[in-house]
mmCIF file of C-alpha atoms and ligand atoms in Angstrom:
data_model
loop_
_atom_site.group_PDB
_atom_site.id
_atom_site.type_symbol
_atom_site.label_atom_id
_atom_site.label_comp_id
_atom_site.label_asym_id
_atom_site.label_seq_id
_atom_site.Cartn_x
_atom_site.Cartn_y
_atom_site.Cartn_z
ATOM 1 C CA UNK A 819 70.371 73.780 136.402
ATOM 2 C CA UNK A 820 72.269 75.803 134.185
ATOM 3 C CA UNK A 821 73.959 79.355 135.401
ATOM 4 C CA UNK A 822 71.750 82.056 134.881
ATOM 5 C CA UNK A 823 74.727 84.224 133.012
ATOM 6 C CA UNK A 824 75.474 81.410 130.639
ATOM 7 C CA UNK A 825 71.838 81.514 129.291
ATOM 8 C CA UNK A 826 72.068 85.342 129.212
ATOM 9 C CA UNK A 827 75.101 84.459 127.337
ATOM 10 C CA UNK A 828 73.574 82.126 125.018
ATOM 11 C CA UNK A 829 70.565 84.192 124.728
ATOM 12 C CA UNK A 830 72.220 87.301 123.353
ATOM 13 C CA UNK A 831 75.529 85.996 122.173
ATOM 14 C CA UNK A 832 77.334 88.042 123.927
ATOM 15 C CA UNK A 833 80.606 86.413 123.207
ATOM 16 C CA UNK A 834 83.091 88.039 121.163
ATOM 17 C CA UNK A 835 83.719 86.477 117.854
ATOM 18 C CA UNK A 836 87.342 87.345 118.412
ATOM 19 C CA UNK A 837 87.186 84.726 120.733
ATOM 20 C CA UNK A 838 86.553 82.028 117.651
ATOM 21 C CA UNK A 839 89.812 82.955 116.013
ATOM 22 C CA UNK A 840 92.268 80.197 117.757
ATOM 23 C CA UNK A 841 94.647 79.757 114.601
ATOM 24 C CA UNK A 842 97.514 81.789 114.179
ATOM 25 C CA UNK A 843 100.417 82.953 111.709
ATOM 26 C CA UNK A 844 103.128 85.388 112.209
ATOM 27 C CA UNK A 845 104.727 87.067 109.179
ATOM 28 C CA UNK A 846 107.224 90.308 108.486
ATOM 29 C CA UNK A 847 107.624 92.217 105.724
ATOM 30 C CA UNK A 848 110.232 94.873 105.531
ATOM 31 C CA UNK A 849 111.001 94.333 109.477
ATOM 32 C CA UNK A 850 107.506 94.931 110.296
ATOM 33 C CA UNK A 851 105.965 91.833 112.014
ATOM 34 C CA UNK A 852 101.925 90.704 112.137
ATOM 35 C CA UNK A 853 100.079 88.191 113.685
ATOM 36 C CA UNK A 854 97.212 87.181 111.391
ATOM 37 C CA UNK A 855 94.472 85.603 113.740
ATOM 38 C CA UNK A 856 91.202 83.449 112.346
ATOM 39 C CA UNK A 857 89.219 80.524 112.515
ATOM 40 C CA UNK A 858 90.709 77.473 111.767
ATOM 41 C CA UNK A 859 88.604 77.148 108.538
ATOM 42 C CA UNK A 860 90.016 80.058 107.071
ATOM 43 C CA UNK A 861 92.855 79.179 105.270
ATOM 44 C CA UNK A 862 92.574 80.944 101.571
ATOM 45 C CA UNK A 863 91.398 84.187 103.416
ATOM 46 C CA UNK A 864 94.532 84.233 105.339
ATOM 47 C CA UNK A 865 96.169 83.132 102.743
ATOM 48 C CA UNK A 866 95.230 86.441 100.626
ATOM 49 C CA UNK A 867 95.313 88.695 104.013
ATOM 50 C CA UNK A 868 99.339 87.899 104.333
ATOM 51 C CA UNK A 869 100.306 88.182 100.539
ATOM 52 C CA UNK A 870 98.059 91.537 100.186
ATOM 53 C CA UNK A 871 100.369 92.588 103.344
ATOM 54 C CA UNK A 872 103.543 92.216 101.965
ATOM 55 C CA UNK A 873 102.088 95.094 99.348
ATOM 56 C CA UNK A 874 100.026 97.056 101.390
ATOM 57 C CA UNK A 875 103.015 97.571 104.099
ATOM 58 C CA UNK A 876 105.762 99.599 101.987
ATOM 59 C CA UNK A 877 103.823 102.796 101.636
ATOM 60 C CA UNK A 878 103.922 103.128 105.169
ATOM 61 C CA UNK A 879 107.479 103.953 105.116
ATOM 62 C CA UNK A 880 106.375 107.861 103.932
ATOM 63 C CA UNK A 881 105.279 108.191 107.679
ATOM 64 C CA UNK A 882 108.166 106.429 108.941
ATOM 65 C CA UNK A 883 106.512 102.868 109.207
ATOM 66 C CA UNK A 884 104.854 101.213 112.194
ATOM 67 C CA UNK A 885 106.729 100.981 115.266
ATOM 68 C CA UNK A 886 104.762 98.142 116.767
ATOM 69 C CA UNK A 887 104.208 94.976 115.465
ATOM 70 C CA UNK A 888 100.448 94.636 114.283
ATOM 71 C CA UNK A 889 97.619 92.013 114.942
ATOM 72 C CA UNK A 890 95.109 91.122 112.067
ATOM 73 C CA UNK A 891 92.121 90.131 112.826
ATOM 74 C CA UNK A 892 89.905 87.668 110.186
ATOM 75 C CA UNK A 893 86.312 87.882 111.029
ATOM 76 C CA UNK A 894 84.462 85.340 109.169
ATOM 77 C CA UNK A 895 81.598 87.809 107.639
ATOM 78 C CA UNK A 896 80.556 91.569 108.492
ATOM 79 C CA UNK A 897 77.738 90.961 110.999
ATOM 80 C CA UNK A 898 80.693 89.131 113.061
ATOM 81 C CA UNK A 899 83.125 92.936 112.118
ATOM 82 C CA UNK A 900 80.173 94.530 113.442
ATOM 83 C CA UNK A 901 79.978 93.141 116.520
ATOM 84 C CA UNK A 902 83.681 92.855 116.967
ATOM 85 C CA UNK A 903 83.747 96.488 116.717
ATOM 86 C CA UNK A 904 80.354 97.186 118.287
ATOM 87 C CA UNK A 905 78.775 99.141 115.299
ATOM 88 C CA UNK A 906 75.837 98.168 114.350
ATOM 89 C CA UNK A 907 74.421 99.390 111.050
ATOM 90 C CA UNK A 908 77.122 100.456 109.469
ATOM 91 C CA UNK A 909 76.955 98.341 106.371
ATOM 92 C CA UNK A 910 79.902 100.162 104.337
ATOM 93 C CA UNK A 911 82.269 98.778 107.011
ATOM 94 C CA UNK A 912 84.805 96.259 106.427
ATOM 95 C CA UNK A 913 87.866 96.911 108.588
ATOM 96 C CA UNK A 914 88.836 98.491 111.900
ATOM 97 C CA UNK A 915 91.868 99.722 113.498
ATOM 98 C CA UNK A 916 93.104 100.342 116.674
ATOM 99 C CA UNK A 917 96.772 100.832 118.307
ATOM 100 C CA UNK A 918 97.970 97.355 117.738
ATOM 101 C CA UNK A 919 94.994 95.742 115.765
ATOM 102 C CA UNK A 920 93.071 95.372 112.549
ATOM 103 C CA UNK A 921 89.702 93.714 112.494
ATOM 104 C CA UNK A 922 88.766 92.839 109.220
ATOM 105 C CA UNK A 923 85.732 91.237 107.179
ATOM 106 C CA UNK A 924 86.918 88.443 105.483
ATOM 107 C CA UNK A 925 88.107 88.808 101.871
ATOM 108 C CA UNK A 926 85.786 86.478 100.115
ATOM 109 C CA UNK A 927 83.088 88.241 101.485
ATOM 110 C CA UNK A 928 83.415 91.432 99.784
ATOM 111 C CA UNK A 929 87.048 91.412 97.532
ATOM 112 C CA UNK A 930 87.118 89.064 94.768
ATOM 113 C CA UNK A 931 90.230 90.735 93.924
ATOM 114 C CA UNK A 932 93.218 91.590 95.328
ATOM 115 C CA UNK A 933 93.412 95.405 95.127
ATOM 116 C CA UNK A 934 91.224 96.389 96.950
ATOM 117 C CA UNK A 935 92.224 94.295 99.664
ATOM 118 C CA UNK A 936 96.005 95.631 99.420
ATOM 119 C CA UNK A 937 94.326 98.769 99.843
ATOM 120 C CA UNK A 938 92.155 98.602 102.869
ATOM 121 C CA UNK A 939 95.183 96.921 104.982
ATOM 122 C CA UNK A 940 97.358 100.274 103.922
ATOM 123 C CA UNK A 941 94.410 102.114 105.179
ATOM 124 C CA UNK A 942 93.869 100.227 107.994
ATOM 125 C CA UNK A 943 97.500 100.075 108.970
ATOM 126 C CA UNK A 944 97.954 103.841 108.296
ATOM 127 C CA UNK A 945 95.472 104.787 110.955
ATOM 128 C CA UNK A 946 97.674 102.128 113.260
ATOM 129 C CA UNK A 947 101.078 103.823 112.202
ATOM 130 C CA UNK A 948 99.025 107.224 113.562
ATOM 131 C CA UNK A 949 98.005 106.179 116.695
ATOM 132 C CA UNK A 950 101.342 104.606 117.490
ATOM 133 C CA UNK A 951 103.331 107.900 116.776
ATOM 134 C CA UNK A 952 101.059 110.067 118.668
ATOM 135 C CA UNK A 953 100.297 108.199 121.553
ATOM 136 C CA UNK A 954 101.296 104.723 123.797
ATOM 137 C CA UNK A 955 99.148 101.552 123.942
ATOM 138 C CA UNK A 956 97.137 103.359 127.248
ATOM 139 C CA UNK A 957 96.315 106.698 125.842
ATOM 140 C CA UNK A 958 96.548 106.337 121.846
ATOM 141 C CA UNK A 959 92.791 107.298 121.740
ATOM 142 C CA UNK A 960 93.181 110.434 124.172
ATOM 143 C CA UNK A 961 94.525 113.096 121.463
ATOM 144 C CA UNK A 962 90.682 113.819 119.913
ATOM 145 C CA UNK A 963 92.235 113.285 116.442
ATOM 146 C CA UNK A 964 89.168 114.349 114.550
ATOM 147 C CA UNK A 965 87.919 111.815 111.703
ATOM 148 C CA UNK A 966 89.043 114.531 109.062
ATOM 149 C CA UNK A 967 92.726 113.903 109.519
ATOM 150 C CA UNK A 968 92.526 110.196 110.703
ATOM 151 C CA UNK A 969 90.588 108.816 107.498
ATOM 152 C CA UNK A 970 92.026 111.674 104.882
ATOM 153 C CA UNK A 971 96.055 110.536 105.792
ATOM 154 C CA UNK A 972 94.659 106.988 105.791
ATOM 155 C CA UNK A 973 92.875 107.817 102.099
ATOM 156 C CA UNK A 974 95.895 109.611 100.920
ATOM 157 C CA UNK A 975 98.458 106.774 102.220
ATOM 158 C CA UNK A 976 96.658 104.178 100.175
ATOM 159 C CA UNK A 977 96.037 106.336 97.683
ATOM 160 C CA UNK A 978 92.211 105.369 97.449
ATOM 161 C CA UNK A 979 91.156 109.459 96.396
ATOM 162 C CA UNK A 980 89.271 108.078 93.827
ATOM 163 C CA UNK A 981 86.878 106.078 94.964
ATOM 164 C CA UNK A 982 85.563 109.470 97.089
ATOM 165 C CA UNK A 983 83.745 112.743 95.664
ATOM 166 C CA UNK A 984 86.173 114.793 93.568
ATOM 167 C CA UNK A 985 86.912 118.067 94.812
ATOM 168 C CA UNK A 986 84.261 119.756 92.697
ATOM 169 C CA UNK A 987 81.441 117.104 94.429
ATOM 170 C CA UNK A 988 82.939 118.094 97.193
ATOM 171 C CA UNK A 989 82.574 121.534 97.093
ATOM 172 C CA UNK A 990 78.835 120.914 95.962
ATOM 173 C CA UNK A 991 78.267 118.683 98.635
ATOM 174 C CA UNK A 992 79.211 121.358 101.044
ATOM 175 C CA UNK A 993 77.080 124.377 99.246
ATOM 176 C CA UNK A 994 74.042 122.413 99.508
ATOM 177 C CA UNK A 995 74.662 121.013 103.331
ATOM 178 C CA UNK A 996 75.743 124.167 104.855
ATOM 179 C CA UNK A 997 73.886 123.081 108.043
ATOM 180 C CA UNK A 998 76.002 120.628 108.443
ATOM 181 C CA UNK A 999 80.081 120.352 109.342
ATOM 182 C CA UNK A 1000 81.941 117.129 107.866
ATOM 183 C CA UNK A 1001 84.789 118.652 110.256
ATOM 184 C CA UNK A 1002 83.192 118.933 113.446
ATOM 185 C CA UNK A 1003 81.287 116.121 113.205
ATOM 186 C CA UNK A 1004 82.098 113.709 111.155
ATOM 187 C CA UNK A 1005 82.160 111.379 113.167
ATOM 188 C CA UNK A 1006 78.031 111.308 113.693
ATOM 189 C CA UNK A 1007 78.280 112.150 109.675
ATOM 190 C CA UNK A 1008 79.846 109.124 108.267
ATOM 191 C CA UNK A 1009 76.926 106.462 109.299
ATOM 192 C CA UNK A 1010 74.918 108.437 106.730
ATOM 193 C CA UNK A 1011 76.780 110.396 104.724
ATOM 194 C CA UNK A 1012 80.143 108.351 104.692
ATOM 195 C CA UNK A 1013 81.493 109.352 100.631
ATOM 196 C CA UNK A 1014 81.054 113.308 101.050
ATOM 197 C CA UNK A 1015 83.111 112.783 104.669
ATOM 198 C CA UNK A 1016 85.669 110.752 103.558
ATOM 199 C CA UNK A 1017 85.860 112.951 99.835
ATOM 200 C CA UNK A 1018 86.259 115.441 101.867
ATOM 201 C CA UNK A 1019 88.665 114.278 104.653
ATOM 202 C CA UNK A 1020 90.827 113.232 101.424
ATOM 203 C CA UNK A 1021 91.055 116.692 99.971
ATOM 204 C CA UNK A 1022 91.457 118.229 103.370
ATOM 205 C CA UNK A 1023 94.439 116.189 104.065
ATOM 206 C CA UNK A 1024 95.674 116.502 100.294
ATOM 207 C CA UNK A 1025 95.314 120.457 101.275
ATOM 208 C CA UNK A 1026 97.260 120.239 104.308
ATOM 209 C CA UNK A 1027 99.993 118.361 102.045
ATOM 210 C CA UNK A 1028 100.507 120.289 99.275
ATOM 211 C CA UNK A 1029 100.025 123.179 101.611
ATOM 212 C CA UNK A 1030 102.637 122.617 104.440
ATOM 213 C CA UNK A 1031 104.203 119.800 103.595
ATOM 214 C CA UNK A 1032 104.122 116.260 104.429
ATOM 215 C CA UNK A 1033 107.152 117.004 107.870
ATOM 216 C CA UNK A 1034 104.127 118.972 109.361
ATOM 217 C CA UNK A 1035 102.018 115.918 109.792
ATOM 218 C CA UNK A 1036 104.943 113.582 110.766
ATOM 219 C CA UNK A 1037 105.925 117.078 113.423
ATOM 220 C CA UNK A 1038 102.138 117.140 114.158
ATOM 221 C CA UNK A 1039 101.889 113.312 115.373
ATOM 222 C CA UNK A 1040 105.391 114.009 117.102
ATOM 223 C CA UNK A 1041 103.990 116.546 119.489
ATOM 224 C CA UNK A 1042 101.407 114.325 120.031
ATOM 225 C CA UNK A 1043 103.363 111.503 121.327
ATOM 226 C CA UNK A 1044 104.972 114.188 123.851
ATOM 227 C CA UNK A 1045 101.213 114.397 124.959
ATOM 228 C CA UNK A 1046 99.761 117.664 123.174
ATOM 229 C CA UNK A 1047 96.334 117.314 122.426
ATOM 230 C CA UNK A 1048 95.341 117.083 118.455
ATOM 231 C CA UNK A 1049 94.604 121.257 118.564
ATOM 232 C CA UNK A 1050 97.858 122.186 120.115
ATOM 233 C CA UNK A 1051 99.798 119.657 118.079
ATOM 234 C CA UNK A 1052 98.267 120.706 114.697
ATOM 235 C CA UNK A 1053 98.281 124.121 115.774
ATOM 236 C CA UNK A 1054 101.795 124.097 116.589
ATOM 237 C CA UNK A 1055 103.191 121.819 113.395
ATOM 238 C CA UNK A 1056 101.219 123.905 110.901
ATOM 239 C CA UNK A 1057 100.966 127.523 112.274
ATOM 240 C CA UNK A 1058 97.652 128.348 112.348
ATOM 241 C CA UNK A 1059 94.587 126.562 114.462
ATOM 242 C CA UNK A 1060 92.392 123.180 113.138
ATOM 243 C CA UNK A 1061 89.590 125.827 112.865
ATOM 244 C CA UNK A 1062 91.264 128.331 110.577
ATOM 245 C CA UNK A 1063 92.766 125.653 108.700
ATOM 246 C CA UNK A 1064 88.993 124.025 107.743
ATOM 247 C CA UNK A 1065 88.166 128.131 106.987
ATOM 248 C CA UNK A 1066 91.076 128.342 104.295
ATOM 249 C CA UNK A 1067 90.146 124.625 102.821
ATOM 250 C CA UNK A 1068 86.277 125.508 102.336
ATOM 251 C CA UNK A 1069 86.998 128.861 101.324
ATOM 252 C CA UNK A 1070 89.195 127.337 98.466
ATOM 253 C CA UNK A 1071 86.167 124.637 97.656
ATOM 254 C CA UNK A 1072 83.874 127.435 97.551
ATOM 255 C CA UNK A 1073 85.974 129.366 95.435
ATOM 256 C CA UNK A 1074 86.968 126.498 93.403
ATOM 257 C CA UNK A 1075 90.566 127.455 93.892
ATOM 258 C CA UNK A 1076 91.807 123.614 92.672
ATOM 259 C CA UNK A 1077 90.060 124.699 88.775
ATOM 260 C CA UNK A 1078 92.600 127.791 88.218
ATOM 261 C CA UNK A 1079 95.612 125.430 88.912
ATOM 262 C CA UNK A 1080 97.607 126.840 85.572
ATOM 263 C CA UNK A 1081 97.417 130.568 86.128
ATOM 264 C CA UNK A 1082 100.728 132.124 87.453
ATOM 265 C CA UNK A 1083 100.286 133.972 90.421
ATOM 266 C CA UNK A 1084 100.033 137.633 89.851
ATOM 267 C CA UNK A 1085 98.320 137.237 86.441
ATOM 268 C CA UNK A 1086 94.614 138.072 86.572
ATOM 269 C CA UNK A 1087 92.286 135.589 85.254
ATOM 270 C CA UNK A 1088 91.534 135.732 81.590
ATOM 271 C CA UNK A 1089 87.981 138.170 80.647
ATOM 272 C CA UNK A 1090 85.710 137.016 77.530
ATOM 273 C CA UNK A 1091 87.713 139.800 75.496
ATOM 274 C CA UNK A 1092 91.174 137.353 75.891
ATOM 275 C CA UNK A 1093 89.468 134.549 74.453
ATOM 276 C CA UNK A 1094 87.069 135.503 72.028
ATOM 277 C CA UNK A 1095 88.431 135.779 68.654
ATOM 278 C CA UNK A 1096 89.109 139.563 67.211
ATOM 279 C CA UNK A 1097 86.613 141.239 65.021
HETATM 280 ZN ZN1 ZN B 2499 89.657 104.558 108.035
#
């Protein structure tokens, strides 16, 4: 008779997929070293995945590169990313990273061509590069990094702004969901409502940028790897709390701040009388 956990097994196929992925290649670019992990059938896929890397890692170097080496995971189609990464129903998915890893859908699943590909893996690898320089492998995922700055320095890095709300859909998209806070918790957010989040994690961080400069986030995920918690960290690094910070970017959406861009400071905005033509 069979063991009654290997039919529960069988029954709900509770295995991993990672567990399918038994062939291997290791590859650097710029000194930065990845495994690239798949089935054994999967040779164009991680053919594309390691030539889209030697693109996708150079950007990194703005944050002072990754300073582990990184594991890619090929996952034959997105019902096997989902349960890799143990999110069901979220259909927009087609990466995820962690300290050391990248699980990704399969390229000829859902990127005929090569951008967007290059793309995702600087995305993906910028949230790695974050978690490795504001934490260790045991308590990377301990600093409550909220989604806001994880996805908008990932959508920055890779420079993927616009495939997100501009900053005026933004600041639409917030007028007409004031119930709801794409800072606090966009985490439960991005299932539903995942281009107005990310939009607006992109400006946020863009903000933050232009605003304080890119040494405040590498400072920021410095005090994190002493241990401070995201709040303190930010709070210290930028001068003023998380909280304040999201009051100052939504008071700039709602005031549409980003559409007066070419008015010296001091001079007051223009009246009708200015432009209309004299009598
Ligand atoms: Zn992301």
């Amino acid at each position: 008779m069979r063991a009654p956990w290997l039919v529960l097994l069988l029954v709900c196929g509770c295995t991993s997929p990672l567990s399918a992925l038994t062939s291997e290649r290791t590859i650097t670019v710029d000194a930065q070293r990845f495994l690239l992990r798949s089935r054994e059938d999967a040779g164009r896929d991680v053919d594309r995945v390691a030539s889209a890397l030697s693109t996708a890692t150079p950007p990194l170097s703005v944050w002072g590169g990754l300073e582990q080496s990184v594991t890619v995971h090929v996952l034959r189609d997105h019902e096997e990313l989902e349960r890799a990464v143990r999110r069901p129903g979220f259909d927009w998915l087609r990466a995820w990273a962690r300290y050391d890893d990248v699980m990704l859908q399969a390229p000829s699943t859902w990127a005929p061509a090569q951008e967007p590909l290059v793309e995702l893996l600087t995305h993906e690898l910028t949230h790695c590069l974050m978690f490795q320089r504001s934490g260790g492998p045991d308590d990377w995922s301990k600093r409550g990094i909220p989604l806001w700055f994880r996805e908008g320095m990932a959508v920055w890095t890779a420079k993927q702004g616009d495939k997100y709300p501009t900053l005026e859909d933004a600041s639409s998209w917030i007028a007409q969901h004031r119930d709801l806070d794409a800072f606090k918790d966009g985490e439960a957010l991005s299932q539903a409502w995942s281009g107005p989040v990310y939009g607006i994690a992109h400006h946020a961080f863009a903000f933050l940028v232009r605003r304080y400069g890119q040494d405040a986030v590498t400072a920021l995920m410095a005090r994190m790897k002493s241990g401070q918690s995201f709040h303190d960290a930010f709070t210290g690094a930028v001068g003023l709390t998380p909280r304040l910070f999201q009051k100052d970017f939504e008071t700039y959406l709602r005031l549409k701040g980003f559409r007066d861009w070419a008015r010296p400071v001091g001079r007051p905005p223009k009246t009708l009388r200015d432009v209309l033509p004299e009598r």
